[in-house]
Every structure is written in C-alpha cells, then in structure tokens.
Coordinates of C-alpha atoms and ligand atoms in Angstrom, one line a residue:
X1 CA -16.4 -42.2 -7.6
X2 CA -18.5 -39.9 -4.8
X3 CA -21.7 -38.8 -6.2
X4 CA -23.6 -36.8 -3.8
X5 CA -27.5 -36.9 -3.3
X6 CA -29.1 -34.9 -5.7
X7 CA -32.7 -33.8 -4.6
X8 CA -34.8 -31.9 -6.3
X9 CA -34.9 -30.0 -3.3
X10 CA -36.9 -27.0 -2.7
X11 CA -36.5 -24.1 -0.1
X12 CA -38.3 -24.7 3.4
X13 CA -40.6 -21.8 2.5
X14 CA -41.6 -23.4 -0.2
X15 CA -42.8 -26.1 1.1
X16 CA -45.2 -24.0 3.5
X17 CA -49.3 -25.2 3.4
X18 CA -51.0 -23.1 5.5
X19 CA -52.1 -24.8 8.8
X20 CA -49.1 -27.5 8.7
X21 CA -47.9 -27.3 12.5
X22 CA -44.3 -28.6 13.2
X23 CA -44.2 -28.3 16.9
X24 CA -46.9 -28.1 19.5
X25 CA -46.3 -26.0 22.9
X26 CA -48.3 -27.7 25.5
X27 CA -50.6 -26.0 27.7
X28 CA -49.5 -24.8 30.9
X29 CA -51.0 -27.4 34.0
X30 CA -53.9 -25.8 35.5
X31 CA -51.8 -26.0 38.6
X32 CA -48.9 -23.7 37.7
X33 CA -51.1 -21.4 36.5
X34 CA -52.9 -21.6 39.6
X35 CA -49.8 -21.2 41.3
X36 CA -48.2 -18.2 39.3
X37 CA -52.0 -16.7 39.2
X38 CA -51.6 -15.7 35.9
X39 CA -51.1 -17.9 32.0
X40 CA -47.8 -17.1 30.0
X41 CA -49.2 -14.9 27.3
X42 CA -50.6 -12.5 30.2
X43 CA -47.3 -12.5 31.7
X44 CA -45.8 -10.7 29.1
X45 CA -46.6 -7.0 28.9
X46 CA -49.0 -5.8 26.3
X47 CA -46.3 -3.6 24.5
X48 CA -44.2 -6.8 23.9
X49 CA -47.2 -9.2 22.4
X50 CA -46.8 -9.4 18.7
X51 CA -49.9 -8.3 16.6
X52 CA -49.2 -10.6 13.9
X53 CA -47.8 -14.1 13.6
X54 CA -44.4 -14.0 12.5
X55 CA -43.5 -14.7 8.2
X56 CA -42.4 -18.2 9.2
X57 CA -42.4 -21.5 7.1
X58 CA -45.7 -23.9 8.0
X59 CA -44.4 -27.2 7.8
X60 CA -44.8 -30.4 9.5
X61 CA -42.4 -31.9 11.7
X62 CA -41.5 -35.1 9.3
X63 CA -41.0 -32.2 6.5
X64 CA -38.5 -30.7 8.4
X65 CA -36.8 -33.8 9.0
X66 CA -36.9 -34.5 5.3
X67 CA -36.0 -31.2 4.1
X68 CA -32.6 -31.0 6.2
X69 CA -31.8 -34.7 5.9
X70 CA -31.8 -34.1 2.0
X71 CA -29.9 -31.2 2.2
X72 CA -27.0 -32.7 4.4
X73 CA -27.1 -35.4 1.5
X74 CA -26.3 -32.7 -1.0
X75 CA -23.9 -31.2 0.8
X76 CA -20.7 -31.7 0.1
X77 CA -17.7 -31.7 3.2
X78 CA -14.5 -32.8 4.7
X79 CA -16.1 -35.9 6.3
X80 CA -17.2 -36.7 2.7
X81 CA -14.1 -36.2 0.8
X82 CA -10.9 -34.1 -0.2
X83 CA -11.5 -30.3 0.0
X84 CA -8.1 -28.8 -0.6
X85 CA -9.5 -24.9 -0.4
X86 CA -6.1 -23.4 -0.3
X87 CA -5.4 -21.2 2.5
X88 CA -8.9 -22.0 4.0
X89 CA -7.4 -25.0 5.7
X90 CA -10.2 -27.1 5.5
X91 CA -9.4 -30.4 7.6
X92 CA -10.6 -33.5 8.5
X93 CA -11.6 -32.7 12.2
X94 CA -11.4 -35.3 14.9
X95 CA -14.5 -36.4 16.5
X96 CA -13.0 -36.3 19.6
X97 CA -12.9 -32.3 19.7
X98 CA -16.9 -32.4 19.0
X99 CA -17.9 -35.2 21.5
X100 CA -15.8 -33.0 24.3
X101 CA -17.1 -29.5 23.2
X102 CA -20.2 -30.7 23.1
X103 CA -20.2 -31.9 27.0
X104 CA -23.1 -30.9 29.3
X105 CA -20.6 -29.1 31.3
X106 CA -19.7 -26.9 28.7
X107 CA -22.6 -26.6 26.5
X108 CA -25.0 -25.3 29.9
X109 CA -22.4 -23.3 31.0
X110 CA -23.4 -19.7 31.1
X111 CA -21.3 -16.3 30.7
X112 CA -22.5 -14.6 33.6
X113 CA -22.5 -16.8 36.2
X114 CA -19.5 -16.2 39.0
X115 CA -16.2 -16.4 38.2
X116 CA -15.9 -19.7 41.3
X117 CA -18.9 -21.8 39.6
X118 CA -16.7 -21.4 35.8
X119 CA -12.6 -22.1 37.5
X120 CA -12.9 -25.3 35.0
X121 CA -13.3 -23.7 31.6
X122 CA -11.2 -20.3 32.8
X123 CA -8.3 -22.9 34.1
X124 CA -8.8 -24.7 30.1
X125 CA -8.9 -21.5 28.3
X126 CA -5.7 -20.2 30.7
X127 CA -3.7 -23.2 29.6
X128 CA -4.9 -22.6 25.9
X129 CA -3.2 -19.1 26.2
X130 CA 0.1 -20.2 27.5
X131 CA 0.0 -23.6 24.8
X132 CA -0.7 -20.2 22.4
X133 CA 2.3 -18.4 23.5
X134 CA 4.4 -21.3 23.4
X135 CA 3.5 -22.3 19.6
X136 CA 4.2 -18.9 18.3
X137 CA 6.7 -18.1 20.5
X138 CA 5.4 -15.3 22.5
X139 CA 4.4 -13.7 25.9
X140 CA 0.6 -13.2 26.2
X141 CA -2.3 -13.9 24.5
X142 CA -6.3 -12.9 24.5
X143 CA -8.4 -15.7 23.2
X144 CA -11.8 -13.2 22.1
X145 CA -11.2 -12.2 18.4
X146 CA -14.1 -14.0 16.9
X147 CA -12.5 -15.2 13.3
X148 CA -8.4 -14.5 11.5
X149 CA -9.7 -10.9 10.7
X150 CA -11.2 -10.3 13.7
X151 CA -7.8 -11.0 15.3
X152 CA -6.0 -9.0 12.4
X153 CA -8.6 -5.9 13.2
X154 CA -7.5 -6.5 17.1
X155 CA -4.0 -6.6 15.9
X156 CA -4.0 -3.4 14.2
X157 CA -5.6 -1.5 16.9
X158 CA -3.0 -2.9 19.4
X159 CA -0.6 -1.1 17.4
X160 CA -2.4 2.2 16.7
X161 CA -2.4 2.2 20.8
X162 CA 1.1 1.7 21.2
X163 CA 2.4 4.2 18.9
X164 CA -0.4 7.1 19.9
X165 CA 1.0 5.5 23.7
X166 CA 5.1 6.7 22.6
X167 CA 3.5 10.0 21.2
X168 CA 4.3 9.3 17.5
X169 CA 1.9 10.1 14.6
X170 CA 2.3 6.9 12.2
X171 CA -0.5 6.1 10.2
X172 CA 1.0 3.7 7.2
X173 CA 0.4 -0.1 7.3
X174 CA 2.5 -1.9 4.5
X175 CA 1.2 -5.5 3.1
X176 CA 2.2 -7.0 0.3
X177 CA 0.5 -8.0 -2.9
X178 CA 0.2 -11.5 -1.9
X179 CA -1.7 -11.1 1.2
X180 CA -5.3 -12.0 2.0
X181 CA -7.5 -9.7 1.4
X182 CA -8.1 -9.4 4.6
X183 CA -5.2 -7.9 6.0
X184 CA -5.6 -4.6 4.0
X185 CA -8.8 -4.6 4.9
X186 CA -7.7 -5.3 8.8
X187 CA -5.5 -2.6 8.2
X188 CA -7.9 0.2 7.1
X189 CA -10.6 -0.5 9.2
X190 CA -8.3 0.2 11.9
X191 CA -7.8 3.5 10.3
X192 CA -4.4 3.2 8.7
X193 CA -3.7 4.1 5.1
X194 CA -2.6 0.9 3.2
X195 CA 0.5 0.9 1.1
X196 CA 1.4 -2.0 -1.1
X197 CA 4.4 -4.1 -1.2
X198 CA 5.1 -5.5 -4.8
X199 CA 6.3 -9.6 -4.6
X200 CA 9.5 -9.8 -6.3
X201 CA 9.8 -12.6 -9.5
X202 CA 11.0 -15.2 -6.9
X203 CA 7.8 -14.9 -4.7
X204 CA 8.9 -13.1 -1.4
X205 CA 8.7 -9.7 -0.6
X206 CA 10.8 -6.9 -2.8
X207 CA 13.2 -5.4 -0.7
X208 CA 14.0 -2.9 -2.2
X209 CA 10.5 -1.4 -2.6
X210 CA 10.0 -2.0 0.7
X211 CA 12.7 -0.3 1.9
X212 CA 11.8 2.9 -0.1
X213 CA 8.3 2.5 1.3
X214 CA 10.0 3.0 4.8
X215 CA 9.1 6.3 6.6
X216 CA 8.7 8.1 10.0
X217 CA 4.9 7.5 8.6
X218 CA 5.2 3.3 9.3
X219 CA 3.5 2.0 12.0
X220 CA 3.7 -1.3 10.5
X221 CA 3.9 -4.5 8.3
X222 CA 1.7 -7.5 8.4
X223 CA 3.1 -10.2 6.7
X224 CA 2.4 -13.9 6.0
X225 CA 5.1 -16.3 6.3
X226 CA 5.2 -18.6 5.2
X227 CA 3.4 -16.8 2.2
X228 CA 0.4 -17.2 0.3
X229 CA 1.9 -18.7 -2.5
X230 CA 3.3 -21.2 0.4
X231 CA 7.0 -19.0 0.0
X232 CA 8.6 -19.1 3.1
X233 CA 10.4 -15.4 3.0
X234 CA 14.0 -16.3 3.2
X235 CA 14.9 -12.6 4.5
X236 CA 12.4 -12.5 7.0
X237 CA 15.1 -11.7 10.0
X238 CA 16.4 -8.8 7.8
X239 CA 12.7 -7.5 6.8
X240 CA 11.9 -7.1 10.9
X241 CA 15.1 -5.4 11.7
X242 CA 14.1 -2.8 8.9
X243 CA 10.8 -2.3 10.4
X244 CA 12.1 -2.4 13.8
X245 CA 15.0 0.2 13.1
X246 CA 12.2 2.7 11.5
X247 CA 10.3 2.4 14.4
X248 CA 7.3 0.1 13.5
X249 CA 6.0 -3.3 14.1
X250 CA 5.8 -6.2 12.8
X251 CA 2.0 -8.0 12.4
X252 CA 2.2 -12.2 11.7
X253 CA -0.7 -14.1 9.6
X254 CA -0.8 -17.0 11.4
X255 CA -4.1 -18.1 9.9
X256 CA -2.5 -21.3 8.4
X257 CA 0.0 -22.4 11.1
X258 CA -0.1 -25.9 10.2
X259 CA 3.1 -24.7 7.8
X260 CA 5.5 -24.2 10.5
X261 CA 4.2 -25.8 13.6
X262 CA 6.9 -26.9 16.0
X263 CA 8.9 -25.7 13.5
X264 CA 9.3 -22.1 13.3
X265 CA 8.0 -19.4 15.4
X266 CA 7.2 -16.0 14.3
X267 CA 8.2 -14.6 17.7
X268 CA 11.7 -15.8 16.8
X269 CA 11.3 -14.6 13.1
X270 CA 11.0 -10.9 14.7
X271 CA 7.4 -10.6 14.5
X272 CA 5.2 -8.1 17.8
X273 CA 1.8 -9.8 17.1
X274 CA 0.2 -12.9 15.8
X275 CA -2.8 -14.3 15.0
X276 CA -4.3 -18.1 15.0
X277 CA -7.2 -19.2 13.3
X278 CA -7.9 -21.8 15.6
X279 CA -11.1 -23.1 12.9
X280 CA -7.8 -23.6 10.5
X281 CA -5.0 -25.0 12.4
X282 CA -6.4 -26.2 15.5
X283 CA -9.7 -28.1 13.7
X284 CA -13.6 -26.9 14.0
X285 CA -15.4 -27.4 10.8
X286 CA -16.0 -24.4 9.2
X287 CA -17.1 -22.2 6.2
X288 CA -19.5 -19.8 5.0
X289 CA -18.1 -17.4 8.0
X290 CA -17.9 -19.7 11.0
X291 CA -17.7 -20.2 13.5
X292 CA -14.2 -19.7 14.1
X293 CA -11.8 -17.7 16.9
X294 CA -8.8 -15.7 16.2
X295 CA -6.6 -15.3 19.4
X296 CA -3.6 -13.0 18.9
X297 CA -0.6 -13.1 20.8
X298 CA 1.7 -10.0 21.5
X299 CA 5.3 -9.2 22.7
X300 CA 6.4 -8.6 26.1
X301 CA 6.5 -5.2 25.4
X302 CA 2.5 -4.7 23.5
X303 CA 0.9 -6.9 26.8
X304 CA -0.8 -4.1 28.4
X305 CA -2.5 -3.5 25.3
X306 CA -4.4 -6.5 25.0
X307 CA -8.2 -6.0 24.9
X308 CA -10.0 -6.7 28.3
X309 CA -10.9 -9.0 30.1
X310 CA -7.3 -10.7 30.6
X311 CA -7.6 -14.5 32.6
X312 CA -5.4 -14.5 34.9
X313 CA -4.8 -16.9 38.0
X314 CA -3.8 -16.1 41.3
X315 CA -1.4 -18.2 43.1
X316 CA -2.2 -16.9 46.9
X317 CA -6.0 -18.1 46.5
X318 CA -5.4 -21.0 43.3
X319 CA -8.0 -18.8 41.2
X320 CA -8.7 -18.1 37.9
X321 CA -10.2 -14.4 37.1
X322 CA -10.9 -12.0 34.6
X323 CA -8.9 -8.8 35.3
X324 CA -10.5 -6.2 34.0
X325 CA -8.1 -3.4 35.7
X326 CA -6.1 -2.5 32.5
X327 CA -5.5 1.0 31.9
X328 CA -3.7 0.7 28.3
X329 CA -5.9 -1.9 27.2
X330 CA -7.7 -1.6 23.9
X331 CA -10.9 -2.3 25.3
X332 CA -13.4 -4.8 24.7
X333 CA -13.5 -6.6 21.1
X334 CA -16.0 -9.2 22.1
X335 CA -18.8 -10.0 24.3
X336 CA -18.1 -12.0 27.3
X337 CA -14.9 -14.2 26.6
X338 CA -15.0 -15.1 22.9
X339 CA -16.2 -17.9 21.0
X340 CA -15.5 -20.6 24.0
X341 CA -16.8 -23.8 21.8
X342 CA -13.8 -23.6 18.6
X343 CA -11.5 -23.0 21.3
X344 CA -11.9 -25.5 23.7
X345 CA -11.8 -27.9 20.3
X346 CA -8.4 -26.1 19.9
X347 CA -8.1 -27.1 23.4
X348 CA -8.9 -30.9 23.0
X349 CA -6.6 -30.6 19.4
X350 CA -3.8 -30.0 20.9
X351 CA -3.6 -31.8 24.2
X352 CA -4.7 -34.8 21.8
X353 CA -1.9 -34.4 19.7
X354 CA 1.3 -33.1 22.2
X355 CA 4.4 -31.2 20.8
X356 CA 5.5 -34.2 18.7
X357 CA 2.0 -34.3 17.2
X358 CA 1.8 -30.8 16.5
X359 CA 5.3 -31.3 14.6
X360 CA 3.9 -34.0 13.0
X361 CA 1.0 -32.1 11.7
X362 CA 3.4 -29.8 9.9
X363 CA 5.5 -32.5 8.4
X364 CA 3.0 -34.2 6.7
X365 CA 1.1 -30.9 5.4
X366 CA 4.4 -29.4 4.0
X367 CA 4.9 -33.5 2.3
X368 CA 1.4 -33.7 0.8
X369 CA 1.9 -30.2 -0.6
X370 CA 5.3 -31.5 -2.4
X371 CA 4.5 -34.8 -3.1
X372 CA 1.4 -33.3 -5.1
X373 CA 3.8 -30.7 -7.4
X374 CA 5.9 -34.0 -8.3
X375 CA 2.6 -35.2 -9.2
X376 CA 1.2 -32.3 -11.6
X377 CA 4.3 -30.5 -12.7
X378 CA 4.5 -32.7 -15.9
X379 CA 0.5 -32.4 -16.7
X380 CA 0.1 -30.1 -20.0
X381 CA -1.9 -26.6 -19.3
X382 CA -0.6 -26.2 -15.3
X383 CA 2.6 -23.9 -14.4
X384 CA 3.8 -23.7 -11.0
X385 CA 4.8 -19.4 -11.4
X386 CA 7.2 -18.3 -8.9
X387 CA 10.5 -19.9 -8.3
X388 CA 9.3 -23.4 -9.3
X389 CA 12.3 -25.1 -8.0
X390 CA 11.8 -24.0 -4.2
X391 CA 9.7 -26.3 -2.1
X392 CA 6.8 -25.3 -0.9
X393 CA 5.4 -25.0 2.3
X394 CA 1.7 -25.7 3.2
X395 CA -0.3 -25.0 -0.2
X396 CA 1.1 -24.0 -3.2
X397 CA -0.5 -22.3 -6.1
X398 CA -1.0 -23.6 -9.9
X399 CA -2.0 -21.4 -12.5
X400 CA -4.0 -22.6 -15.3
X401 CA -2.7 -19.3 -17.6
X402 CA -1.5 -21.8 -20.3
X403 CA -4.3 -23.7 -20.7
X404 CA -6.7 -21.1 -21.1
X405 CA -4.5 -19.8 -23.8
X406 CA -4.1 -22.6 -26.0
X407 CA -7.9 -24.4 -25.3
X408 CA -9.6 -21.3 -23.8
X409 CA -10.8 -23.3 -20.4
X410 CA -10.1 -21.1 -17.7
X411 CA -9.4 -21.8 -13.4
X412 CA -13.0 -21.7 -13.2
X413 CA -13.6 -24.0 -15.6
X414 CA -11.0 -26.2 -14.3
X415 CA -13.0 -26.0 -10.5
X416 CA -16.2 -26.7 -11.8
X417 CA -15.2 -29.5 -13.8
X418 CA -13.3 -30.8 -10.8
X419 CA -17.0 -31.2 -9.1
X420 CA -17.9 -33.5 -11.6
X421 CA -14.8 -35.6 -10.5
X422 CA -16.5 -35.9 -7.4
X423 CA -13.8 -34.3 -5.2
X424 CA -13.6 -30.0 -4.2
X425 CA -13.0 -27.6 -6.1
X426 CA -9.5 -25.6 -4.6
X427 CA -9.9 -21.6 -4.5
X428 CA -9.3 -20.1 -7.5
X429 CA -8.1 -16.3 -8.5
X430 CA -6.3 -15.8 -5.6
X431 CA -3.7 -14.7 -4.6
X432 CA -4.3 -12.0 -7.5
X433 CA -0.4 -12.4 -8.3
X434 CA -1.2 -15.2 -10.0
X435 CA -3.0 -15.5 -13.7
X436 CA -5.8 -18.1 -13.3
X437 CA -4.7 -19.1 -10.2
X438 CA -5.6 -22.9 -8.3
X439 CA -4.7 -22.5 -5.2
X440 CA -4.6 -25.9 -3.5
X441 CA -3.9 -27.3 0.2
X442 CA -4.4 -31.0 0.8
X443 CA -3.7 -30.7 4.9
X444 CA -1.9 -33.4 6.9
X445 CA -5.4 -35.0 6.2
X446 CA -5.1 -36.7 3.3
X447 CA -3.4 -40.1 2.0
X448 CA -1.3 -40.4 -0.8
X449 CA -3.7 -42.5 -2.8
X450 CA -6.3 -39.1 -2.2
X451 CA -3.6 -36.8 -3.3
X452 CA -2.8 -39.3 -6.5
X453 CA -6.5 -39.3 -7.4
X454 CA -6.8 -35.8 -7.3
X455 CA -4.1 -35.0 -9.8
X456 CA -5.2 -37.8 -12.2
X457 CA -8.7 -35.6 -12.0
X458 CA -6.4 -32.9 -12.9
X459 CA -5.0 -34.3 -15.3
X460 CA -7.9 -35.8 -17.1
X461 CA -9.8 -32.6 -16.9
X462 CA -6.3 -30.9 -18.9
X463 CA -7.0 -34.1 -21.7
X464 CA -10.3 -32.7 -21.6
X465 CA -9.6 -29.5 -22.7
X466 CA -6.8 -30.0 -25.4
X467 CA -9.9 -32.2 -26.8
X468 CA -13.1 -31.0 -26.1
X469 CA -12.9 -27.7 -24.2
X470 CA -16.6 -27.0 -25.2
X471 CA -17.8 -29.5 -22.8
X472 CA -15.7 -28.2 -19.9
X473 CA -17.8 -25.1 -20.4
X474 CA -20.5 -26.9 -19.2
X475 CA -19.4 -28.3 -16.1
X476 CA -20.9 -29.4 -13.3
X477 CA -23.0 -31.6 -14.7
X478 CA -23.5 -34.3 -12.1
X479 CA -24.1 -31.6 -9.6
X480 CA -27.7 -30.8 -7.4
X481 CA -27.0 -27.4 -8.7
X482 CA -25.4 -26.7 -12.4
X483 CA -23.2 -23.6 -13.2
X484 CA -24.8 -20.5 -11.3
X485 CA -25.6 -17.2 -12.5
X486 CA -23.4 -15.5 -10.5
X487 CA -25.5 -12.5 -10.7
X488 CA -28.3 -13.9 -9.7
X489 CA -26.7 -15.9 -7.0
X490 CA -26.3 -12.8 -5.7
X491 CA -30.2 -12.2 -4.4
X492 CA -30.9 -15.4 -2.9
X493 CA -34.6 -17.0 -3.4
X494 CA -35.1 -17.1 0.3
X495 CA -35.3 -13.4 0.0
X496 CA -36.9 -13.2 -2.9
X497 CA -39.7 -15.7 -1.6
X498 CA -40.0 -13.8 2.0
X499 CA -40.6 -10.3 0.0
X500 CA -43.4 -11.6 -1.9
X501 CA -45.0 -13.8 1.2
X502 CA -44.8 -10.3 2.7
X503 CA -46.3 -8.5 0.1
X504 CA -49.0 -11.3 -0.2
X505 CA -50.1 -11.0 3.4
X506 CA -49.9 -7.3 3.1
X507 CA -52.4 -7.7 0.5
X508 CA -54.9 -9.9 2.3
X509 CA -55.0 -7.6 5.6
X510 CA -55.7 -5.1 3.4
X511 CA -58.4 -6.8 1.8
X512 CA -60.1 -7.6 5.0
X513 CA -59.5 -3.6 5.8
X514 CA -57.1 -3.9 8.9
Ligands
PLP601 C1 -8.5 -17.4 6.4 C2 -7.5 -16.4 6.4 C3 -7.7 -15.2 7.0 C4 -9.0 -14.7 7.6 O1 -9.5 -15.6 8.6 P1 -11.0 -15.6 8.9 O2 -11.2 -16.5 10.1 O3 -11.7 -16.1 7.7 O4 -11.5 -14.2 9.2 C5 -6.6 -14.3 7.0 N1 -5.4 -14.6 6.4 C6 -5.2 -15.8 5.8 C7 -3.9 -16.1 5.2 C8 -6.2 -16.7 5.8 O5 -6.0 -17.9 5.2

C-alpha cells in the first residue's frame, strides 16, 4: 500500500533565524561599474529604494532544499497514484508535453517581441485553433480564457454582444441544477439573471420546465453534456431547437471532453459556443486554481465576436498575425495571448495522440467509468441515484445516502477514510442533486487492476462502517495532516505567522524610536 512521507514539517517562516542567508548576490566587477559609472543600488531612483527589508523567511540554502523536498514527499498526486476527483479530470500527464513546453525556445520567448521573431509558436497556437474547431465541431476559436470559467465568463459576454448586436433586450441565462457551480456564476458575472432548470428523476434536463422557463427574456442555456452525473441528455437535438426557435443560444461545458471525444460534437448537438479545459482534457497537471486555459469556440455566425487579438495567417506573405481590427469583438479578456505553456501541452497532447488516439482516449474513460459501477453496484451502503440502468459516460456519481442512514458515516467520512487506503479521495457533495454524493472519474489513465483496488477500498471502508463506524470518524489517520478544522483551515498559519512577524518588527522599530 502507498504511504506518503510524513514530516513533521513546519512552515518556511518558521524556520527563519535571523541572519541565515539563502542566496548571495555578487558584487558588481569594479569594471562594469566603472563602465556604467554608477553601482546598481544608485541606479535606481531614490523614490523606488525600499526603507525596510522586506517580511521574508531567513533560511539557508540547504533548508530550502529540505523544506520543499519534504513537502513534495507529502504531497500526494497523479504521478503518485489514482486521483479520480470527479469532474476535475485529474490525469496522468505525459512527460512528453512537459519536456516540450519546457524548451528554451518556448520558455525565453517573450510577449512583446515582433510578430516575425514569434511565426513558430503563432503557426502552433493557429493549428491548435483549427485542431479546436475540428474536435468540437465548430468555426473559430480564441485560445486566451485563462481557466473553464474564464472561458464560460468569455462565453457569456459573447452572447450578451450578440443579442444587444440584433437589438433585443434578453437578460435570462437558464442552467440546470446539475451544473457546476461555475456556470451560474459565469452567467451572472456577465450580468444575466440565472434561472434554474430542475433535472428530471431520470437525470437529464426536464423538459417541460424548461419549456415553461422559455421567454422573449432568454438569451440562453449553458448546458453540460454529457452531464454532471455523466448523463448524456438523450433530447439534446430537441432542447437546441427550443432555444433556437425562442431566439437564444445555446452555451456547451466542454470542461470534460474526454466523454465524447471523436465521438460526438456539440457543434453537431446544436450548441453556438464551447469551452475546453485544456488542463482537463488535453493534460497539464493541475489544482488549487492552475494553471489551466479555457479556449472557447463559436459558430459561424458569433465569429466576429471573439475577444481580440484573433491569429490569423496570411497566405500572400505565408504570415502569422494578431488582427486586432475587429469592430464587434468583445474586447480583450487576457493579457497578451493567453496562458501559451498548458496550451502548447495541449498542442504536444494531441499531435501525440492523432484522431484515433483522441477516440481512444474516450473509449477507455467511458469503460473504466462502467467497468467500475459493475464493480461497486453490489457493495452494501452505495446507490448509483438516477437511472441506474443507463451507462454512464465519463464519471458517474455514487451516493453514500444509505450508509449514513443505517451506520451514520457520511461521504466525507467515506473520503477521508479513503486516504488512509492510500489512494484520493473523489469529490464529494457535488453535484448538489445528489444526497452524500462521491463523485468519481478514473480517466483513460488507469488499469483495471487500479480501478479493482479502488472498489475493494470501497468496499472495505462500507465493512468498516456496518462494524465500527466510530473509527471511520476518525479518519485519516496515516495522514501528515489528520482531520482539519475546517474553520480554522480557513485562516491559514502563513497568515497568521506573517501578522505577528509584522507586528513584532513593528514593535522593535518602535522601540528603537524610528
Ligand atoms: C472544472 C470545470 C469547470 C471550471 O473549470 P476551471 O478551469 O476550474 O475554471 C466548469 N465546468 C465543469 C463541468 C468542470 O468540470
């Protein structure tokens, strides 16, 4: 069984002893001093000079060494083991995608230098585009939206433009119950009141609520398909021509393509815009907010829209260029041309893998998803709500609402306890749909014998409860960190520890009477 590291590892400020120097900046040469006729501190003006050092750990160079080598020990990742974080997408990554993003040639490049010294990366993200549009079944893309919401934000100003553009006053986005959180979010920040589509007892969207939510109002609906719950929506052709015939549009959560890929395409579905999370589908390691990229591709019809700059290559000269001459356009939604790194890994991902892969990718996602229901169905405590006999798609979602009724161990409890297992917890308590809700995702990523070990955990950890549920309270035990308070987790220590190294130097300068 994985047991990580554990250190009894304190925070780098902690460790701080006055005097302890990490890093040494050598002096300038006498001779480029001579030569500039002036040394660095003197070059910078007076007004820009800081009075007082900065509140910065003092530490030696071997204890930062230490200190980040334990932590990597402690941490806990895809490289290490199975994370099936439902709807996060958390895959194994392939090394080739880092070695290549991390190039010279790419990692020096800089965003202003002229367009003819950057052809190579414009020429990679140009291709990425049209690879984009072909996936999802589109026209035209723009690669800047930083992260899924980002793109879902970009989205939903795309379509605020093009109904103010056609003169018509709709300000109602519809999303159903079961979406990310996101997406309402999405929705309201760009200024468009939400109104919520119930999920009907067999998991997809109720149509007849959604028809009576249908106005002159509707600018939109963002949907997610296949669903949260890993639902495809059987009536998605009829849902768009209902929200095409009352004159909105129709907004696509692509964040986990890996469902459909080669597939289906939401451009065929009916659907105006789409967003990737490249970080999901298209592999770059992340969590805890990064670093990600969430192109979004439009209709035909929604192209002159798209947020500036647009690449664009012209045949006459064989150039690639930024074309900043948009009238409609939303404007900017990013500095300079997005996060470039995650989406030349996309880049690398899926020139690596070719259409066949890609369908592959899919396939084996949608299998380990399945395979692991045939695997957990029978285990005492776990329900699979929502039309249990349909397949699902990319994740599916377990509730744990028996169990906690008859031994009182809840989803939570069922999470943490899965850390002791060794392996990652899945999210839990979402969608909100569901009562104690798992929701799990293996990926194309993992093996069969992963997948098998992960339900036995499961299944153990249901024994467990009908038994002792007492000690699943407990849980994590073999853990760096046990149970958190989650209030407290709240106000992290480094904060905590930089107010009162603050207010301690505060009290010393005052002491001295500066
Ligand atoms: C992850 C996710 C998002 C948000 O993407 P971020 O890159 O985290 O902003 C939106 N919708 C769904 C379905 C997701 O899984």
């Amino acid at each position: 069984m994985f047991r990580q590291a554990r250190w009894d590892e304190p925070l780098i400020y902690e460790l701080s002893k006055e005097g302890l120097i990490g890093h040494l900046v050598p002096e300038p040469s006498k001779e480029l001093v001579d030569s500039v006729g002036a040394r660095p501190e003197e070059m910078v003006p007076a007004a820009m000079l800081r009075k007082e050092t900065p509140l910065l750990p003092e530490v030696s160079e071997v204890d930062v060494v230490r200190h980040y080598t334990r932590l990597s020990q402690m941490n806990y990742g895809v490289d290490l083991g199975t994370y099936p974080l439902g709807s996060c997408t958390m895959k194994y990554n392939p090394k080739i995608c880092e070695e290549l993003a991390s190039d010279d040639n790419i990692v020096w490049l800089h965003p202003l230098q002229d367009e003819d010294t950057v052809q190579g990366i414009l020429e990679i993200l140009y291709k990425l585009e049209r690879w984009l549009c072909k996936i999802t079944g589109m026209y035209k893309a723009t690669l800047q939206p930083a992260a899924g919401a980002h793109g879902e934000l970009t989205g939903c100003l795309i379509i605020r433009a093009y109904h103010e553009y056609k003169g018509e006053k709709r300000d109602e986005m519809l999303v159903p119950d079961s979406a990310h959180g996101t997406n309402p979010a999405s929705a309201a920040m760009a200024g468009f009141k939400v109104i919520r589509v119930p999920t009907r007892d067999d998991g997809c969207v109720d149509i007849e609520a959604l028809k009576a939510a249908l106005s002159e109002k509707t600018a939109g609906i963002m949907l997610t398909n296949p669903n949260t719950l890993g639902l495809f929506e059987k009536d998605i052709l009829k849902i768009a021509k209902m929200i095409h015939e009352a004159g909105g549009l129709l907004y696509y959560d692509g964040a986990n393509l890996n469902a459909v890929l080669g597939k289906a395409r939401p451009g065929d579905m009916g659907f105006d815009i789409v967003h990737i999370n490249v970080h999901k589908t298209f592999g770059t390691p992340h969590g805890g907010g990064g670093p990600g990229a969430g192109p979004i591709c439009v209709t035909k019809e929604l192209e002159k829209f798209l947020p500036i700059p647009v690449i664009e290559y012209d045949p006459d000269n064989k150039k690639y260029y930024l074309d900043y001459n948009r009238p409609y356009s939303i404007g900017r939604v990013r500095a300079f041309y997005g996060n470039i790194i995650p989406l030349l890994k996309a880049f690398v991902y899926i020139m690596s893998l070719g259409e066949k892969g890609l369908e592959k990718v899919s396939e084996v996602a949608v299998l380990n998803t399945n395979y692991f229901l045939t695997k957990i169905k029978s285990v005492k405590g776990y329900t699979l709500p929502y039309a249990p006999e349909r397949h699902r798609k990319h994740e599916c979602v377990i509730s744990a609402k028996e169990l906690r009724k008859e031994t009182g161990v809840t989803a939570e409890d069922v999470a943490k306890a899965l850390l002791d297992e060794g392996v990652h917890a899945p999210t839990i308590y979402f969608p909100p749909i569901v009562e104690e809700a798992l929701m799990i995702e293996f990926t194309e990523s993992e093996r069969a014998e992963n997948i098998d070990r992960y339900a036995e955990a499961l299944r153990r950890i249901s024994e467990k409860a009908y038994k002792c549920p007492e000690e699943l309270k407990k849980a994590p035990l073999n853990t760096s960190i046990r149970r958190l308070d989650y209030v407290k987790a709240n106000l992290p220590k480094t904060v905590v520890l930089t107010y009162k190294m603050y207010i301690k130097k505060l009290r010393k300068s005052n002491s001295t009477g500066r």
